[in-house]
mmCIF file of C-alpha atoms in Angstrom:
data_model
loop_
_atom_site.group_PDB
_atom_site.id
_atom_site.type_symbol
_atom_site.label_atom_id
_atom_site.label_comp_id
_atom_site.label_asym_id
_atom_site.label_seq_id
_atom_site.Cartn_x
_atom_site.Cartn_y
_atom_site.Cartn_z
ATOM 1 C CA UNK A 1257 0.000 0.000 0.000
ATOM 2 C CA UNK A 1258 1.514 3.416 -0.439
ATOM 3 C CA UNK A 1259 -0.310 6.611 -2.324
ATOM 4 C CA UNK A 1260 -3.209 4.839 -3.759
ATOM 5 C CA UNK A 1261 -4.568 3.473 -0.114
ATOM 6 C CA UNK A 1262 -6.898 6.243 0.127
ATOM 7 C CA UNK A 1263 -8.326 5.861 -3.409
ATOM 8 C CA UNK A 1264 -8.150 1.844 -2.305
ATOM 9 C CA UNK A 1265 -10.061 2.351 0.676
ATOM 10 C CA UNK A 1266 -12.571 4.385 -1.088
ATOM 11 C CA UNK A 1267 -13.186 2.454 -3.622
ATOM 12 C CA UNK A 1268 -13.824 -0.255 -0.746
ATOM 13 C CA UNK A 1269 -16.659 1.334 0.958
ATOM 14 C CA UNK A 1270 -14.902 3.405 3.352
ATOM 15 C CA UNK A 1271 -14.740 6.916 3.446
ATOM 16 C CA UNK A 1272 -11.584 8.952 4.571
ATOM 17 C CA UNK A 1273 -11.364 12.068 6.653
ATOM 18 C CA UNK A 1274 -7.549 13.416 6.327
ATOM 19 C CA UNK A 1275 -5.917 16.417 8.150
ATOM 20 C CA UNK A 1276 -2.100 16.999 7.686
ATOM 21 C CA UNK A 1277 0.416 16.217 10.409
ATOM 22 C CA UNK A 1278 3.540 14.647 11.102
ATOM 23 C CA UNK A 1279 4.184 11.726 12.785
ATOM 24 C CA UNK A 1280 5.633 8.253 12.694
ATOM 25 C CA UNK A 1281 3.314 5.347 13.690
ATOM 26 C CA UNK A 1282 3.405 1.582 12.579
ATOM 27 C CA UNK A 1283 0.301 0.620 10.096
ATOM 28 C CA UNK A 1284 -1.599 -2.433 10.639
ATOM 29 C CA UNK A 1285 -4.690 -2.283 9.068
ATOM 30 C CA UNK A 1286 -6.457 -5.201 10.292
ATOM 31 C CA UNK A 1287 -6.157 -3.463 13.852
ATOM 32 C CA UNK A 1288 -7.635 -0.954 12.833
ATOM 33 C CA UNK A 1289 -10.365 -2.428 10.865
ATOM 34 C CA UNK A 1290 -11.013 -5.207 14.051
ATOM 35 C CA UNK A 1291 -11.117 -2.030 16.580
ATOM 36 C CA UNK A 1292 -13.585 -0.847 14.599
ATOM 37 C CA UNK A 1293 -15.650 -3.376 14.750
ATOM 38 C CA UNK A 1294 -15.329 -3.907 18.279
ATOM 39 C CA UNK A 1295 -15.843 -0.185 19.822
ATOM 40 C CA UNK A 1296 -18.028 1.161 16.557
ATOM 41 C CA UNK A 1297 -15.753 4.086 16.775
ATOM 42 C CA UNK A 1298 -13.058 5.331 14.083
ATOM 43 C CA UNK A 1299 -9.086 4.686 14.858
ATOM 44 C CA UNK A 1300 -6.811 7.207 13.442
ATOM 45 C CA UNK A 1301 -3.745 5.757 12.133
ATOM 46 C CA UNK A 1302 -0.596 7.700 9.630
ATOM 47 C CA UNK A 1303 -0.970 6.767 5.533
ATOM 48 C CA UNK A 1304 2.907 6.865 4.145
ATOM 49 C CA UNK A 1305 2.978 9.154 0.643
ATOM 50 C CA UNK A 1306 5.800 6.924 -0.252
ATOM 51 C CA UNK A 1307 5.603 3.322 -1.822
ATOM 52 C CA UNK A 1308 5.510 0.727 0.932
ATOM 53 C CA UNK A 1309 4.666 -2.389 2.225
ATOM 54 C CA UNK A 1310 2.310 -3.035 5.222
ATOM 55 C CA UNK A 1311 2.895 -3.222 7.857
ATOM 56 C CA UNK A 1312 5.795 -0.693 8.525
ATOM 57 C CA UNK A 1313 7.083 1.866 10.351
ATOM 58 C CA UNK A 1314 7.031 5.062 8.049
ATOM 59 C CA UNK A 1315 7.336 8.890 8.366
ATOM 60 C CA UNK A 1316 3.622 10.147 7.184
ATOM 61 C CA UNK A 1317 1.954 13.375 6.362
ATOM 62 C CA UNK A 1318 -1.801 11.926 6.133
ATOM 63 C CA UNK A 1319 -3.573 11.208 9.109
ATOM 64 C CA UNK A 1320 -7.199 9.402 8.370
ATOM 65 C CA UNK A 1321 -9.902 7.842 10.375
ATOM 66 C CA UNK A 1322 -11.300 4.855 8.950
ATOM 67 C CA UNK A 1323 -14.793 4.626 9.055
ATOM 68 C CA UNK A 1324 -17.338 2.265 7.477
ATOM 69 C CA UNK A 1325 -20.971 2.677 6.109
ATOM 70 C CA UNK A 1326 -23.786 0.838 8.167
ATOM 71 C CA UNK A 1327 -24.185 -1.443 4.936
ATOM 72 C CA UNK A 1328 -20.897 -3.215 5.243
ATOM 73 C CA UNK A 1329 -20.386 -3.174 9.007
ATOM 74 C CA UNK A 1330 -24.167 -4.649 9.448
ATOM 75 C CA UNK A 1331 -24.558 -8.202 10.701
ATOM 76 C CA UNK A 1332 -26.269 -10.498 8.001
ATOM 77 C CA UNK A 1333 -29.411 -12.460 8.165
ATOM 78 C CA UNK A 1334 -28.383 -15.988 7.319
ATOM 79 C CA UNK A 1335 -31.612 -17.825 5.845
ATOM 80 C CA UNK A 1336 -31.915 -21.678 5.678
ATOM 81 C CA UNK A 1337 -33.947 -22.766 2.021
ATOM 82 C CA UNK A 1338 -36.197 -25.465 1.874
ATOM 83 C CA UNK A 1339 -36.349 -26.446 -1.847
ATOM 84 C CA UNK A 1340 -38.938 -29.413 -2.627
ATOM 85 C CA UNK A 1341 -40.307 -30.132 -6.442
ATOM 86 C CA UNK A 1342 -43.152 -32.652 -4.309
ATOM 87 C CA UNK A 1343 -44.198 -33.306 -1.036
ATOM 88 C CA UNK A 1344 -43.326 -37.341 -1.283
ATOM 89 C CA UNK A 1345 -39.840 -36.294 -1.285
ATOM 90 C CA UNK A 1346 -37.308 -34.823 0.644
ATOM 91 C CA UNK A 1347 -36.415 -31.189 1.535
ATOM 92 C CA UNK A 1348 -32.735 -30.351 -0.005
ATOM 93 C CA UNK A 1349 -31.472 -27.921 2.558
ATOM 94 C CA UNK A 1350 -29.182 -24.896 1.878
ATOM 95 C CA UNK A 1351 -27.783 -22.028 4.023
ATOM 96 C CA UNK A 1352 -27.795 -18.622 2.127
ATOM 97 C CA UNK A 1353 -25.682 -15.991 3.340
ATOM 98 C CA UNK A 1354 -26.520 -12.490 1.693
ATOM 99 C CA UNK A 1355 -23.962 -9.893 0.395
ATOM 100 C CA UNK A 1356 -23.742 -6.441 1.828
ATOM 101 C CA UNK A 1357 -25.354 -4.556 -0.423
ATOM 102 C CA UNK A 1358 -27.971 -6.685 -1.277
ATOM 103 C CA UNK A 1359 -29.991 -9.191 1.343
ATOM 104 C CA UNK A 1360 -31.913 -10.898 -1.532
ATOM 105 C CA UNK A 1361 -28.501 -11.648 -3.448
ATOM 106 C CA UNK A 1362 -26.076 -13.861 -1.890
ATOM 107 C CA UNK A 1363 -24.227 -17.335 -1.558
ATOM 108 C CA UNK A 1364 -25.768 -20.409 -1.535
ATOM 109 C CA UNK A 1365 -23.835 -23.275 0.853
ATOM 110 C CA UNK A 1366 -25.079 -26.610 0.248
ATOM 111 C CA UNK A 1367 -23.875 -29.918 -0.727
ATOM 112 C CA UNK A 1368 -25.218 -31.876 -3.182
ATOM 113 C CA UNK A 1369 -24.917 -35.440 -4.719
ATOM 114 C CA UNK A 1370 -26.777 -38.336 -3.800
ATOM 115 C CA UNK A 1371 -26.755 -41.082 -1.246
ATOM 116 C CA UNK A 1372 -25.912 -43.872 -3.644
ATOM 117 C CA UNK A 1373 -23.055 -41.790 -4.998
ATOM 118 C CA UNK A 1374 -21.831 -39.293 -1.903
ATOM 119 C CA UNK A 1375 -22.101 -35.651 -1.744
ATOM 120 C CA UNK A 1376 -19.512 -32.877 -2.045
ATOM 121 C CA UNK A 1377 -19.624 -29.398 -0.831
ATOM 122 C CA UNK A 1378 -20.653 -26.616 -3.262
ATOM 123 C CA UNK A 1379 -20.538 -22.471 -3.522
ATOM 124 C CA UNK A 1380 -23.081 -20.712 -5.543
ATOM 125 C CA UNK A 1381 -22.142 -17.420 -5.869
ATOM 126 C CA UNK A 1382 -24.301 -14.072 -6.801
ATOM 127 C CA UNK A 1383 -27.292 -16.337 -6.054
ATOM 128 C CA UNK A 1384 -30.947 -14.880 -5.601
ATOM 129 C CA UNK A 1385 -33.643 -17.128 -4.087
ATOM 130 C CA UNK A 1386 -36.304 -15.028 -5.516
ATOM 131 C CA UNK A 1387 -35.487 -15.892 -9.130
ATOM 132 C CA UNK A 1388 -34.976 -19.687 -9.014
ATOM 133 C CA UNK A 1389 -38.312 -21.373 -10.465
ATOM 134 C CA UNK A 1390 -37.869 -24.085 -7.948
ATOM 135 C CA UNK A 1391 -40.816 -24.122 -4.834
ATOM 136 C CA UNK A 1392 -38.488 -23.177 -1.684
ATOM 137 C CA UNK A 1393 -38.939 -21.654 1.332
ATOM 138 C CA UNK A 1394 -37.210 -19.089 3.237
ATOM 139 C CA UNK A 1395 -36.452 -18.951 7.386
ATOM 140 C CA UNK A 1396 -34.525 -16.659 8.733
ATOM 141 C CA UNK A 1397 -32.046 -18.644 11.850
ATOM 142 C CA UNK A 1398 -29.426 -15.729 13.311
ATOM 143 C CA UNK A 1399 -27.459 -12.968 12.229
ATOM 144 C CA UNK A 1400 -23.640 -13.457 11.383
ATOM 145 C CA UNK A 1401 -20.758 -10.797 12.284
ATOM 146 C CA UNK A 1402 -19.908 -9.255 8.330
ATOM 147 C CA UNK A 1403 -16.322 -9.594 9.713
ATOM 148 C CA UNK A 1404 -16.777 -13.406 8.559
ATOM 149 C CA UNK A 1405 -17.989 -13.455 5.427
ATOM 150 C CA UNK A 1406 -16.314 -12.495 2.213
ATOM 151 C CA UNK A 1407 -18.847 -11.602 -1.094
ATOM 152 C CA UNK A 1408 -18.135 -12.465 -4.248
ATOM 153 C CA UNK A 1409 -15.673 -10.494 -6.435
ATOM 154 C CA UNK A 1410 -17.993 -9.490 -9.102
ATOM 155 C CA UNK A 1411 -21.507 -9.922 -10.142
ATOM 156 C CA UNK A 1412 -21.234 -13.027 -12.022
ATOM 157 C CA UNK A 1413 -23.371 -15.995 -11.437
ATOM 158 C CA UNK A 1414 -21.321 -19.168 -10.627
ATOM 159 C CA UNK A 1415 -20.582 -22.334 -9.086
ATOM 160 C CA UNK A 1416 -17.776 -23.179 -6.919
ATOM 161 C CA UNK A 1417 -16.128 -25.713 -4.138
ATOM 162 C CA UNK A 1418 -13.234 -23.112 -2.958
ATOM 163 C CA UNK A 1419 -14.591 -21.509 0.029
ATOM 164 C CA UNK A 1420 -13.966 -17.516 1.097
ATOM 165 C CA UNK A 1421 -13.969 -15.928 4.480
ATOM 166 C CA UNK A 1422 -14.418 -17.841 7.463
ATOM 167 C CA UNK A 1423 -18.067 -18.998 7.538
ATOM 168 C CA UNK A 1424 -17.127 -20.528 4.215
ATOM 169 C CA UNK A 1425 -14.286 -22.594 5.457
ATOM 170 C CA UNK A 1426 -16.231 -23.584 8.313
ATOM 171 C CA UNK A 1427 -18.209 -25.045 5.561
ATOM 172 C CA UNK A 1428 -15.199 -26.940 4.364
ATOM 173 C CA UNK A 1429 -14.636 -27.969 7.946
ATOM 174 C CA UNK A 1430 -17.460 -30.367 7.963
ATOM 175 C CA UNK A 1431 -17.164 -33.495 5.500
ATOM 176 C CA UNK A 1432 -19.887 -33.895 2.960
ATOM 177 C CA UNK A 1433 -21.861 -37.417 3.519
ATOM 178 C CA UNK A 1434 -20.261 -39.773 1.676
ATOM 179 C CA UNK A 1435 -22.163 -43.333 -0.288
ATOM 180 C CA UNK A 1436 -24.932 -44.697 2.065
ATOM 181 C CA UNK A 1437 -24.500 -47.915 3.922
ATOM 182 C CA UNK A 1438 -28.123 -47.967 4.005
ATOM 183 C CA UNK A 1439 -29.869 -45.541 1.166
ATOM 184 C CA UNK A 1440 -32.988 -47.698 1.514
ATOM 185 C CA UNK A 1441 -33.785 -47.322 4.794
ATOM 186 C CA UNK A 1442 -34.711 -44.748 7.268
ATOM 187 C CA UNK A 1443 -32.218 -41.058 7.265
ATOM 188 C CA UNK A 1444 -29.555 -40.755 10.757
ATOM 189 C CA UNK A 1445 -26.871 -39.020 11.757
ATOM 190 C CA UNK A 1446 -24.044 -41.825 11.041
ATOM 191 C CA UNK A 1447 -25.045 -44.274 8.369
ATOM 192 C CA UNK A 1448 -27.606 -42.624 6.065
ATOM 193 C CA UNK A 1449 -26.484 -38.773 6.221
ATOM 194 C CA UNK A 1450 -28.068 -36.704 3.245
ATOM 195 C CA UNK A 1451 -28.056 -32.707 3.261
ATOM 196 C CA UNK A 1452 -30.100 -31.883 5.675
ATOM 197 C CA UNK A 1453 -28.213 -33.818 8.473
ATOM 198 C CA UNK A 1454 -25.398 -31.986 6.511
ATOM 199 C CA UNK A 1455 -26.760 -28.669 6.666
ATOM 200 C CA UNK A 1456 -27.936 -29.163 10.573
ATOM 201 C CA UNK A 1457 -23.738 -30.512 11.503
ATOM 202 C CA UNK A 1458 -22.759 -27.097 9.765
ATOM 203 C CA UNK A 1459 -24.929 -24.908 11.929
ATOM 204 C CA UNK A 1460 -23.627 -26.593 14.758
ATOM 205 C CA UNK A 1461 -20.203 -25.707 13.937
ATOM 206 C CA UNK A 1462 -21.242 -22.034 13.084
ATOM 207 C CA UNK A 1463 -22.367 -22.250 16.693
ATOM 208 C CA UNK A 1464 -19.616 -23.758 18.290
ATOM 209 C CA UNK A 1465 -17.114 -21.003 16.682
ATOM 210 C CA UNK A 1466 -19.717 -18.524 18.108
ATOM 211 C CA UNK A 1467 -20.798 -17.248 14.506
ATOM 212 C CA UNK A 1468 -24.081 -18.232 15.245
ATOM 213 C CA UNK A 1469 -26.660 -17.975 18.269
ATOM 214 C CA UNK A 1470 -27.471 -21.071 19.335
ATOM 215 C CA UNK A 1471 -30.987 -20.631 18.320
ATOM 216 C CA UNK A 1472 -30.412 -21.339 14.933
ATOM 217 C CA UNK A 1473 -30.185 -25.067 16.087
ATOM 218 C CA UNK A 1474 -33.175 -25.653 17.022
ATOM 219 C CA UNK A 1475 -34.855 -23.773 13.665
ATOM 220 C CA UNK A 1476 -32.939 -25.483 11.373
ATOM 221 C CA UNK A 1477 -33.629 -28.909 13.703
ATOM 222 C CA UNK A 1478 -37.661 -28.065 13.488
ATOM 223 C CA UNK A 1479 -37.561 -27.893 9.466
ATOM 224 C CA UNK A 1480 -35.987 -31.485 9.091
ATOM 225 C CA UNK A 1481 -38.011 -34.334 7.378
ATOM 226 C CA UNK A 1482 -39.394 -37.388 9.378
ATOM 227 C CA UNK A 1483 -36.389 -40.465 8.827
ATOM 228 C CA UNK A 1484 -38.534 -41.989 6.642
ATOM 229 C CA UNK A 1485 -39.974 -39.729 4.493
ATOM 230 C CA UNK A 1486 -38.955 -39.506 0.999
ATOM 231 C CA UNK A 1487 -36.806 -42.590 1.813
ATOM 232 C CA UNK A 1488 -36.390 -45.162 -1.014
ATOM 233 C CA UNK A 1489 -36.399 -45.080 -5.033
ATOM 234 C CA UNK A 1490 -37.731 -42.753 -6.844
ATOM 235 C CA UNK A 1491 -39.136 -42.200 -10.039
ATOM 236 C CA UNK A 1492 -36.578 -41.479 -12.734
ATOM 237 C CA UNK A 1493 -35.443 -37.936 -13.253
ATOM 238 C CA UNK A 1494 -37.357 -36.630 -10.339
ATOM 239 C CA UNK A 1495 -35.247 -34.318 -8.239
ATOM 240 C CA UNK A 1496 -32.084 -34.018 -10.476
ATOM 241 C CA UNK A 1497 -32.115 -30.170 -10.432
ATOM 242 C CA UNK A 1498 -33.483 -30.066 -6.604
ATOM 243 C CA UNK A 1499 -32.045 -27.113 -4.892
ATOM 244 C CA UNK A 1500 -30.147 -25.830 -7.867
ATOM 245 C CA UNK A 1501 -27.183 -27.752 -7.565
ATOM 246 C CA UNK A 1502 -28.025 -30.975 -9.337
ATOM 247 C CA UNK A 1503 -29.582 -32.825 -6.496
ATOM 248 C CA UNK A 1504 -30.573 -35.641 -7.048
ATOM 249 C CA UNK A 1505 -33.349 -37.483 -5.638
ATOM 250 C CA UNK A 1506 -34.126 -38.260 -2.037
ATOM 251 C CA UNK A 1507 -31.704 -35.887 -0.541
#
């Protein structure tokens, strides 16, 4: 960082209140962006007119306060979404995390697969619930610190498996179900895992980092299906698009 942080910072939804003074002080932005956070109020800190790296000690004439708009600082509401084409079958679960600017435009994290094949984790980025044509419902189960979460770097629709920010990689923390010992029969937490028993070990480890209140348990625990509900074969090419990830059927 060196003249360009305080078109940088702009640019990144901050706004920059400079006076001129001398003084040598040792840059760490992430303090500064973490006090934040914590006391809501602005922490002056010395910008360097000179190229150099960060951080480091440097002789400055730019003294700024960094200060954020509501929009960005805001906690999000994370949502669980129900998707389910009929009521024989299933409910694919999905968490969907919303971007700053935007709370009907976010990031869907799911898994998808099946239980005869396995599942694997899956990013859907730039994502609005309100468009898909597939029936779903929508419950709101906490609020998550913005300090987590990372949006996507442009506006593009897409599909990923890397995650970004920390509530993603808590994602990538829990392992994905993998082939059934017992498709067949009746859904549990060891043999027969699908996404919803998925979904409901992720929310417990957003609550165990203490992303999450540990409310959002018990709301995502209410929405499950019965174990045997939507258990056994289906009818071919039912469910393959379930969810919007290619779920296939009896997830």
């Amino acid at each position: 960082m060196h003249l360009s942080l305080l078109t940088a910072l702009t640019q990144s939804n901050c706004q920059i209140l400079t006076i001129q003074q001398y003084s040598n002080i040792h840059l760490n932005l992430n303090d500064k962006v973490s006090f934040f956070k914590k006391h809501h109020q602005p922490l002056f800190f010395e910008i360097s007119t000179a190229a150099c790296p960060l951080p480091y000690t440097v002789h400055a004439r730019v003294q700024a306060a960094l200060t954020f708009p509501s929009s960005a600082m805001a906690p999000r509401t994370v949502s669980l979404i129900l998707y389910r084409n009929a009521a024989t079958q299933r409910a694919h679960f999905a968490i969907f995390i919303p971007s700053a600017a935007n709370q009907d435009l976010g990031t869907i994290i799911h898994v998808i697969g099946a239980p005869m094949a396995g599942y694997q984790l899956e990013f859907k980025r730039n994502y609005s619930p309100a468009l898909t044509q597939q029936p779903h419902t929508r419950y709101k189960i906490g609020q998550i610190d913005s300090q987590y979460i990372v949006d996507a770097a442009n506006d593009a629709p897409g599909k990923d498996s890397t995650p970004k920010g920390a509530v993603e990689l808590a994602a990538g923390q829990v392992p994905p179900p993998g082939i059934s010992q017992s498709f067949l029969g009746p859904v549990d937490d060891t043999r027969n895992k699908r996404c919803q028993e998925w979904t409901m070990e992720y929310v417990r480890h957003l609550v165990h980092l203490q992303y999450l209140d540990a409310g959002a348990i018990q709301i995502v625990q209410s929405k499950r299906d019965p174990p045997t509900h939507g258990v056994g074969l289906q009818p071919l090419g039912r469910g393959q698009e379930l969810g919007g990830g290619g779920q296939a059927a009896g997830t």
